[in-house]
Amino acid sequence: MMPGEYFLEHAGWIPLFPLVSAALMLFLGRRLPKFAVNLFCVGSVFISFVFSAGAVYQLAHRAAEDRFFQKILFIWIPAGVYHTTAGPLANFAADWGILLDPLSSVMILVVTGVGFLIHVYSTGYMAQEGGYYRFFGYLNLFMFSMLTLVLANNLLLMFVGWEGVGLCSYLLISFYFHKKTASDAGKKAFIVNRVGDTGFLLAIFLSSVTFGTIRFTSRGFEKLVDATQYPGMLDALNIGIASGVFAVGMPVLTAIALLMFVGATGKSAQIPLYVWLPDAMEGPTPVSALIHAATMVTAGVYMVVRMNSLFQMAPFAMHVVAAIGALTAIYAASMGLVQTDIKRVLAYSTISQLGYMFLACGVGAFVGGVFHLMTHAFFKALLFLGSGSVIHALSGEQDMRKMGALWSKIPVTAKTFFIATLAIAGIPPFAGFFSKDEILWKTFSGGEEVFYKVLWVVGVITAGMTAFYMFRLVNMTFFGTSRVEHEVEHHIHESPPSMTVPLIILAILSVVGGWIGKPASLGGVNHFERWLEPVIFSPPAALAGLAERALPAAHREPMEYILMAVSVLIALAGIWLARVIYLQREGLADRLAEKWGPLYTLLHRKYYMDEIYDALFVQRTKDLATALGMFDRGVIDGVGVNGSGALTLAICRISMWWDTWIVDGLVGLTGTLVRLGSYPARFVQTGKLQSYALVIVLGVLLLLGYFLRHAMGMV
Amino acid sequence: MLTLVTFLPLAGGLLLLLLGRESHAAIRRVALLTSTVTFLLSLLLLRGFDATASGYQLVERRPWMSNPQIQYHMGMDGISLFLVLLTTFLMPLAVLCSWESIHTRVKEFFLMLLALETAMIGVFFALDLFLFFLFWEAMLIPMYFLIGIWGHERRIYAAIKFVLYTMAGSILMLVAIIWLYSLSGTFDLPRIQSLLQEGVIRLPVRQEMLLFGAFFLAFAVKVPLFPLHTWLPDAHVEAPTAGSVILAGVLLKMGAYGLVRFCLPLFPDASHKFAPWIVGLAIVGIIYGALVAMVQPDYKKLVAYSSVSHMGFVVLGIFVFNQVGMQGAVYQMLNHGVSSGGLFLVAGMLYDRRHTHMIKEFGGLATPMPVLSSFFILITLSSLGLPLLNGFVGEFLILTGAFERRPAWAAYAATGVILSAVYCGVTSV
C-alpha cells in the first residue's frame, strides 16, 4: 500500500454501507420514524459516494498504468481441482474481492452519485406513500447489489450482484403489490432476466473450464502479494495467445462472448429480451430512474466492456453485438414515437439508448459505450425524475394527452427537463452530443465494410427519431394548450426542494458531463478516453489484423466534421417536425395517425411482440407443463404406479380364485370323492347292534363253511 | 457417542409412554427437550470431527450375532455428519410446528416422530449392511403412521403408497445385500469395500450391474428420481406439516446418501457404465419436475415437484464423477433440506390460518402477515438459487461439475434455473 491511500484500502466498504442500512430497514424499519429512515438510507449512500470519490481520487493520483487496485477479502467458494480445456489443472476458487480500476471507478461514481441524488429525490416523492421504510430498504439493497456487481473482481461475484439487482428490480417493480399489473410486471422482469442469466451462468462455466479461472485480471494486487498465485482471465488469455492456444475467432471464445451477451440482452433490455422493461414502469418513478435508466440496465454494457479482451478476440460476437445494438436502437425508438404514457416513452428511449451503447461496444468503441453510459445516466435519470415531478404535480396522471402547458406552472421541473431533452437529442454542447457523436463516428470509421456504413445510417436515423419523440413529449407536456382534467388543475404545484435540487444538479451534469470526453477534433483532449485506456485490451502484436483497426484514423478528420453536422441536422429536423406536428398544426397528429393507420397501430401495439411472445413461449410452456402434469397424474402415476397396484390386485384376485376353486377345490374334491366312494359302505354302518350281530353271525358261518370245505377237501 | 446421539430420541420417546395420555403440555416439552438435546449433542460431534483425516471416525464396533456374522458397526464421515446435523436441526422445528396443530393422540405422535429420528440417524451412521437395512426399514413404520393417522383426507392411500413403493425398492436391496454377504462372508461395509478394491472378490460385469441396479433402485425411489417420483406429491400433500418437513428435509436425502455411500464405492464400474442414463433421468427430472410444479394448484404439491427438480440436481452432481460436482451435490442436499423444510413450515402455517393449500386462495398475505411473507419470500428465493442465499452454491457447483464433464448436460440442466423462477413466481404473494 502506498502511503495515504485510506479510501483505496477501504474500497471494500463501499457496498457495505447501504447493505447495513438495508438490513436495518428490513428488520427494524417499521419501528423507525421517517426521519431516521431518511438519515440511514440517504446517509449510507452518501457515505458510499464519499468513499467512492475518495478512492477514485487516490486511484487517479497513481500513474496511468498503476491504476488498478485489487484486494481479495476472503475466499468464498473453494472447490476441487479440474481439467481446463487448455490442458493444465486448475484449482477452482471463487473469491470475494474487489477490483477498482478506471472502468469500475466510472461506474461507482455514477452509481453512488446518481444513486444519492435519486435517494434524496425519493424522500420527497415517496413522502405520502405507505411502506416508506420498505421502499428505502429495497433501494439500499439495490445499491449494495449494484456496487457488488461493478466492484467484483471475478465473474461469479459479478453474477451475485447481477442477480441481486434483478431481485431488487423485481421487488421494486412490484412495490405496489396490490396492483395486479405491478406484480405481473415484476414477475415478467424476473423471469425474462432469468433467461438471460442462464446464458451468463453458462458463460461462467465455459470461462472457468477454458481459462482455469474466473478472476478478471491479476493486476492491482499489492506489491507483497504474488500475483501469479491469483491468475486472471486476461493473463490466461495473453499467455494463450502467446503460446498459440487461443487465436482470434476461435469458436470457444466466440461462444463465451455470445453467452455473455445473452446475459447482457436480458439485463440491458436488448432484442430479444427487452420486453420486460416497458412493463417495469409500473414501479415507482424514482425506481425507474435509478434502476431502469441510470444503473442496473447498463450492467450489460459494463459487462461487455469489462470483458472487452474476450470480445475483441471474437469478431463474430462483436458483429452480433453491434447489429443487435443498432437494431434495438431503431426498433425501440420507433415504438417510442407513438406512446402516450410519459414513462413508457422514456422506457423505450432507454432501450434505444442502450442499443447505442452496445452498438459502440460492437464496433470496438468501448470507451464511447461507457461514455454514453455515463452521460445517459445523467440525462435519463433527470428525465425520469422530471417526469416523476410532473406526475407528482398532476396527482398521479401519466397520460400525456391529459397534460400540456405546464411550463410556467412547474418551472424548475420544466426547465431541467428541457435541458435533459436537449442532451438526449444530441444538441451541442449538451452531454449527449459528445457521447452520441463519438459512437456514430466510431461506427462510421469502424471499418471499410458496408456493414459499418449501414450501422451508421441506422444510428443517425435513430438520432432523428430520438429528437422527434423527445420533443413530442416536451411539447405535449409543457407547451401547447392545457388538456389537464379540471379537478387536477387546481392542485398543480411545483415539487418540494428535496425533489427539485436533485433535478438541478442532474441538469448541470447533463450540460457539462460531456465535456470530459471532448474529442480532439473539437479542440479537446478526451480525458475520458485517456482515463479508460488501461482497461481496454490491446491485442498483442501477433494479432496485427486487429491492432490496425484500433488505430485512430486521423487523416479522415474532415469526414468527422461532416458526420457531426449531419447528426446535428437530423436531430434539428426531428425537433422541427415535432414542433410542426404537436404545436403549430392542431390535429395534424391525429390526421397522420389516421392516414398511416396500420403502421400507427403496429407501433402503438409494440409490433404485437408481447402477444407473439405470449403465444410462442409463455402459452406453449404452460401447455407443455399442463400436458406433463396430466402425463404425471395419468400415465406415470395412473398407469405406472396405480396401474401396477391394480395389476397386483388383479393377480391377487386371480390367485384367490385359483385358491378357492382349484387348490381348495381339489381338496374339496378329494373329500367329495371319498364321500362318494364311501357311499355304499354307509348302508352297512347302521348303528344297530342286532344287524351287526347278524353280520357277525353270517360272517362266522361263512368262515366256518370255508374252513369246513377246505378241511374236508384235505381229508 | 454415535450410539448416544442415535438412540437418545428413542429413549425420549419411550419416556413419553410414562406420561399421562392427557398431559399434552408435558409431552410436548419432553419431545422438544429430547430433540433439542440431541441437536446439541450432534453439535459436539462437529467438534470431535477431524476434517483432515480420511476414513470413518468415532467408530463403534460390537459383535451382535455370530452366525451370520453381524456387527453393530457405526461410524461417521463428513457427509454423514452433516446429514445428521441436518436431521437433528430439523427435528426440534418439526416438534415446534406440531405444537398447536396436533390435538389427537399427541403422545403417539411425538413418539413416532422421535422414533423416526432414531431410525434416520441410524441410517446415516450404520456401517454394517444389515444394520443399515434395519434402520432403513425401521424408518418406514413411524412415517407410515405419521401420514396415515395425522394426515389429511386421502392419508390412507398416501401412506400405503409410500410404504409399498419404498418397500418394493428396498426388497431388491435386501437381496443384493444377501448376495454380497454370500460372496464376501461379511456385512461390514468397509471390509466389503476393501475386498472389492483389492480384488479378493471379483464381480463379473453382469453380476456387478445387477447388484448396482438393485441398490440403485432402492435409492432412486427414495431420492426420488424421475419416473419413480409419484409417491412424493401424495405423501407430501397428505402428511402433517412435521411429516412433510422431515420427508422433504431428510428422507429424500437418504436416497442420495445411499448412492454416495454404497453404489459408487462398491460398484464403480457399473456406476460409470450407467452414469449417462442416470444423468439423463436426472436432467429429465430437473426440467420435468419444474414444469409440472408450475401447474400445480396445491402449494404442497408444487414444493413436492420442485423437490423432484432439486434432487435431480443432486443426482446429476453425484454422477458427473468429479470433486466439484460431488461437493455441489452435498451442498445441495443440505440446502434443499433447509429450504424445502422451510417452505413446508410456511405451508403448514398458512394451512393453520386459511385451512387450504390452494395457491389461488392465498394472495395478498403481505399486509396481514408481513413477517411470515418476508420469510416466505426469503426461503423461496433461496430455493430458486439466488446468489448469496444457500441454494445457489450447490446448484452452481453441480452445474460447474457437469459442465466440465459434458457442457450439454449443464446447458440442459440450466434451463431448470429459468423454470424455477417461473414456478416460484407463481407463488409470490
mmCIF file of N, CA and C in Angstrom, chain A residues 261-262 265-266 268-275 323-332 335 351 609 613:
data_model
loop_
_atom_site.group_PDB
_atom_site.id
_atom_site.type_symbol
_atom_site.label_atom_id
_atom_site.label_comp_id
_atom_site.label_asym_id
_atom_site.label_seq_id
_atom_site.Cartn_x
_atom_site.Cartn_y
_atom_site.Cartn_z
ATOM 1 N N PHE A 261 -23.235 -12.204 -23.872
ATOM 2 C CA PHE A 261 -24.107 -11.209 -24.465
ATOM 3 C C PHE A 261 -25.583 -11.585 -24.271
ATOM 4 N N VAL A 262 -25.872 -12.892 -24.237
ATOM 5 C CA VAL A 262 -27.245 -13.299 -23.925
ATOM 6 C C VAL A 262 -27.636 -12.753 -22.554
ATOM 7 N N THR A 265 -28.302 -9.069 -22.903
ATOM 8 C CA THR A 265 -29.569 -8.676 -23.515
ATOM 9 C C THR A 265 -30.706 -8.755 -22.507
ATOM 10 N N GLY A 266 -30.587 -9.671 -21.561
ATOM 11 C CA GLY A 266 -31.627 -9.732 -20.540
ATOM 12 C C GLY A 266 -31.576 -8.523 -19.639
ATOM 13 N N SER A 268 -29.896 -5.678 -19.899
ATOM 14 C CA SER A 268 -29.912 -4.363 -20.530
ATOM 15 C C SER A 268 -31.023 -4.226 -21.555
ATOM 16 N N ALA A 269 -32.001 -5.097 -21.493
ATOM 17 C CA ALA A 269 -33.215 -4.961 -22.298
ATOM 18 C C ALA A 269 -32.924 -4.760 -23.775
ATOM 19 N N GLN A 270 -32.209 -5.712 -24.367
ATOM 20 C CA GLN A 270 -31.988 -5.661 -25.812
ATOM 21 C C GLN A 270 -32.833 -6.738 -26.492
ATOM 22 N N ILE A 271 -33.013 -6.600 -27.788
ATOM 23 C CA ILE A 271 -33.675 -7.662 -28.548
ATOM 24 C C ILE A 271 -32.896 -8.954 -28.311
ATOM 25 N N PRO A 272 -33.497 -10.058 -28.022
ATOM 26 C CA PRO A 272 -34.942 -10.305 -27.961
ATOM 27 C C PRO A 272 -35.522 -10.253 -26.548
ATOM 28 N N LEU A 273 -34.746 -9.860 -25.587
ATOM 29 C CA LEU A 273 -35.226 -9.953 -24.196
ATOM 30 C C LEU A 273 -35.600 -8.589 -23.611
ATOM 31 N N TYR A 274 -35.995 -7.653 -24.468
ATOM 32 C CA TYR A 274 -36.258 -6.297 -23.977
ATOM 33 C C TYR A 274 -37.646 -6.145 -23.362
ATOM 34 N N VAL A 275 -38.530 -7.150 -23.565
ATOM 35 C CA VAL A 275 -39.952 -6.960 -23.310
ATOM 36 C C VAL A 275 -40.313 -6.576 -21.878
ATOM 37 N N ALA A 323 -24.840 -5.378 -34.310
ATOM 38 C CA ALA A 323 -26.093 -5.475 -35.062
ATOM 39 C C ALA A 323 -27.297 -5.434 -34.128
ATOM 40 N N ILE A 324 -27.220 -6.222 -33.040
ATOM 41 C CA ILE A 324 -28.339 -6.220 -32.087
ATOM 42 C C ILE A 324 -28.511 -4.826 -31.500
ATOM 43 N N GLY A 325 -27.393 -4.180 -31.177
ATOM 44 C CA GLY A 325 -27.463 -2.841 -30.595
ATOM 45 C C GLY A 325 -28.159 -1.877 -31.536
ATOM 46 N N ALA A 326 -27.715 -1.840 -32.785
ATOM 47 C CA ALA A 326 -28.294 -0.906 -33.736
ATOM 48 C C ALA A 326 -29.766 -1.219 -33.973
ATOM 49 N N LEU A 327 -30.055 -2.506 -34.124
ATOM 50 C CA LEU A 327 -31.434 -2.912 -34.378
ATOM 51 C C LEU A 327 -32.336 -2.505 -33.216
ATOM 52 N N THR A 328 -31.852 -2.781 -31.989
ATOM 53 C CA THR A 328 -32.654 -2.410 -30.823
ATOM 54 C C THR A 328 -32.846 -0.909 -30.772
ATOM 55 N N ALA A 329 -31.797 -0.167 -31.093
ATOM 56 C CA ALA A 329 -31.877 1.288 -31.015
ATOM 57 C C ALA A 329 -33.016 1.801 -31.879
ATOM 58 N N ILE A 330 -33.050 1.371 -33.129
ATOM 59 C CA ILE A 330 -34.062 1.937 -34.032
ATOM 60 C C ILE A 330 -35.438 1.337 -33.765
ATOM 61 N N TYR A 331 -35.445 0.073 -33.384
ATOM 62 C CA TYR A 331 -36.706 -0.619 -33.125
ATOM 63 C C TYR A 331 -37.428 0.005 -31.928
ATOM 64 N N ALA A 332 -36.679 0.205 -30.851
ATOM 65 C CA ALA A 332 -37.301 0.774 -29.657
ATOM 66 C C ALA A 332 -37.697 2.224 -29.899
ATOM 67 N N MET A 335 -41.015 2.543 -31.519
ATOM 68 C CA MET A 335 -42.169 2.356 -30.642
ATOM 69 C C MET A 335 -42.370 3.571 -29.749
ATOM 70 N N ILE A 351 -34.312 1.866 -23.804
ATOM 71 C CA ILE A 351 -33.918 0.676 -24.566
ATOM 72 C C ILE A 351 -33.114 1.098 -25.788
ATOM 73 N N MET A 609 -45.395 -7.634 -30.118
ATOM 74 C CA MET A 609 -44.359 -8.540 -29.630
ATOM 75 C C MET A 609 -44.794 -9.267 -28.361
ATOM 76 N N TYR A 613 -44.783 -13.226 -28.188
ATOM 77 C CA TYR A 613 -44.028 -13.970 -27.169
ATOM 78 C C TYR A 613 -44.963 -14.823 -26.342
#
